[in-house]
Amino acid sequence: MVRDAALCETIWPDEVIINNAGGAEITEVIATNANCGNNDGTITITATGGTAPLEYSIDGGLSWSSVNIFTGLIPGTYNIVVRDAALCATIWPDEVIINNAGGAEITEVIATNTNCGNNDGTITITATGGTAPLEYSIDGGLSWSALNVFTGLLPGTYSIVVRDAALCATLWPDEVIINNAGGVTISGVMVTDGTCGEANGTISITAVGNMLQFSITNGASWQDDPFFGNLSAGSYTVQVRDAFNCISVWPDALIIQSEPGPVIVNLEINDASNGLANGEVNIVANGGLEPLEYQVDSFGWQAASQFSGLAVGTHTAWVRDANGCIYSGMFIVGNVLVNEVEVSADTVEYCMNFPVVIPVDVENFVDIVEFTVVIRFDPTVLSFINLINIHPGLAGGVFSYSLSQTLDTLSIRYSIANNSATVPGNAELFGLNFAALAPGNSEINWVSSQSVIYASAGYVVPRLLINGRALIFPAPNISAAGAGTYCEGDSTLLDITSNDAQELAYLWAGPSGFSSTLQDLEFPSLRLSDAGTYTLIATNSDGCPQTIPMTLEVNPKPWLNLAEADTLCAGTPHMLDAGPGYESYLWQDGSVIQSRTESDAGIYTVQVVNSYGCTGESTVWLIPCSLELIMPNAFTPNGDGRNDIFRPVLLGDVTPSRFFMQIYNKWGELIYETNDYGAGWDGTVKGSPAPSSVYVYVITFEVPGYINTTTVNPVRGSISLIR
């Protein structure tokens, strides 16, 4: 048996026998089984050699017999030993098993090892024969189970026995060994803390096992290297696993600490004056391991935190502690001009389609008699026009300005004679008026070497020139069509096109409070009230607008009727008059007269044009038309489908525009009436058949005036009902 540091044990499956050299030689051992647990088994031992007499043992040498045949044996395992007179013992290498004859036969025993020393080993026994049911034992028969599968087993040696219902026991000849698979031992860990507040701590792990992996994140991540570097301050849980996924956990959490380095908490700056190298800084730092050292711009370390003689500009301050931890910070030494005039060009944003005005502001502009200032700009973006918004405090002086040949440099000169100029407070001195040439960004930079200001006392005044900037955004580039003069009823489309594919928002405003956010305005049929100016504001994503007014003039259209109706009866003369006052007349046959009299059937159309050039049209149809009523004098409402209904028979091309029929009996009682000339009377009164008799009808009707009819209205007569 072998055991590792994790107490995982491995057992050699066979016993190892050391014999006495020169003793007796066991040549044969014959065993006969017992019958169903009776003590009638036998063992016969055959041995030669050695010093006579020989003795024999079947219990491993606990007891001896001079007889080589043992009888009355019960089922079990026997260990054979033979010794001679010189006490040299010879051990038979195999255990001798006496089984119960007639019992079950064990055909197979399968064992699985445990993992990492856990009680998860198994033994499965397969047996046949015997008297059912069978029982199984893995402890040599001390305990029994009706199940042939044993689970939850620890590493160790197990003796297999199967017995049947007649208690005939069968022993498996070999011991079954369950070994332990895998195992990891962590022998040590080493921790180094971080320094300077940085993630530079380390953990190194020492462990024993097969194909190990290491984790300091409680198993969240693994690596093959037992060394972990660049670790932040914090708590870490160490685990190691082997190829069998056996995991060993270091019992204590590992704490990495990191001593913070120094930190600059403040930089106390005194700016330089008038451009001299006389700026100062005091570095205020804390933390880290004392003593601290200081440095500015890599000029050497010193114990003092105060530095002087600094030029205008950007500098770097450093602090270092006794551990060598370094911290740095940037700072700027400004320039303070004593009694200086501050001249600043504003930063502005404009759209392409607007004038660009850049205010030039001044502060401390007092008692000035002359100045020259020079600026540069981008001539591809801006084109200088003139100066505007000149401060009243400059009244009495003279301005002049000039552009360089490259059109990118503007020189502005001012002087005042016999006086001086003062602009109180912080105010606009003048405005630079530019035209925008293209979208873009133009810096407005002062040329310091060419810019000078003079006080009335004749000395040059210190000045601070602050640059500006003009950001020019593209304007919408749109074209419009559809405006103009139209006639009432015409259609038009106020069509807007974005010529450079910009995404635009549209807002229309028009007559009578009209508004719309559509790109195009469609007028399928213009009304007089649609006339007026429609103003479009198109705005791009930069907020730049373009405004386009579009005017619609809507002139009235002629409205005319040739006659009192558009359909008249042919055969009767009709005056067709288009009316006076039009510029021109044109009939369907090409005539150009105002009116005409017609009686022939046909379609008559006239087109007129008024003084606005608008066209109107009217059409009259002359058609043949007549209406006659024929009244039957008898009907037979007997349901045979012939002559069952009394109604008038209409002859002609038209139907009455109004119709009313009444039926009276011979006593003058109204028994039926209708205003539907197609309905008729079916010969019933209140749902019952009327008797055969003579009845009186009265019919009134109306037709349009152009209808020809010879029927006298109303129509009266009698009808005979025959049954």
Coordinates of C-alpha atoms in Angstrom, one line a residue, residues 23-24 50-51 53-57 81-91:
G23 CA 12.5 -26.1 2.3
A24 CA 9.8 -28.4 1.0
G50 CA 12.9 -30.7 2.7
T51 CA 13.9 -32.4 5.9
P53 CA 9.1 -35.3 8.6
L54 CA 6.9 -32.7 6.9
E55 CA 4.0 -30.8 8.5
Y56 CA 1.0 -29.2 6.9
S57 CA -1.1 -26.1 7.7
V81 CA 1.9 -23.7 4.4
V82 CA 4.2 -26.8 4.5
R83 CA 7.3 -26.9 6.8
D84 CA 10.0 -29.5 7.2
A85 CA 11.8 -30.7 10.3
A86 CA 14.2 -27.7 10.0
L87 CA 11.2 -25.4 10.3
C88 CA 11.7 -24.1 6.7
A89 CA 8.2 -23.1 5.7
T90 CA 6.9 -23.0 2.1
I91 CA 3.7 -21.0 1.4

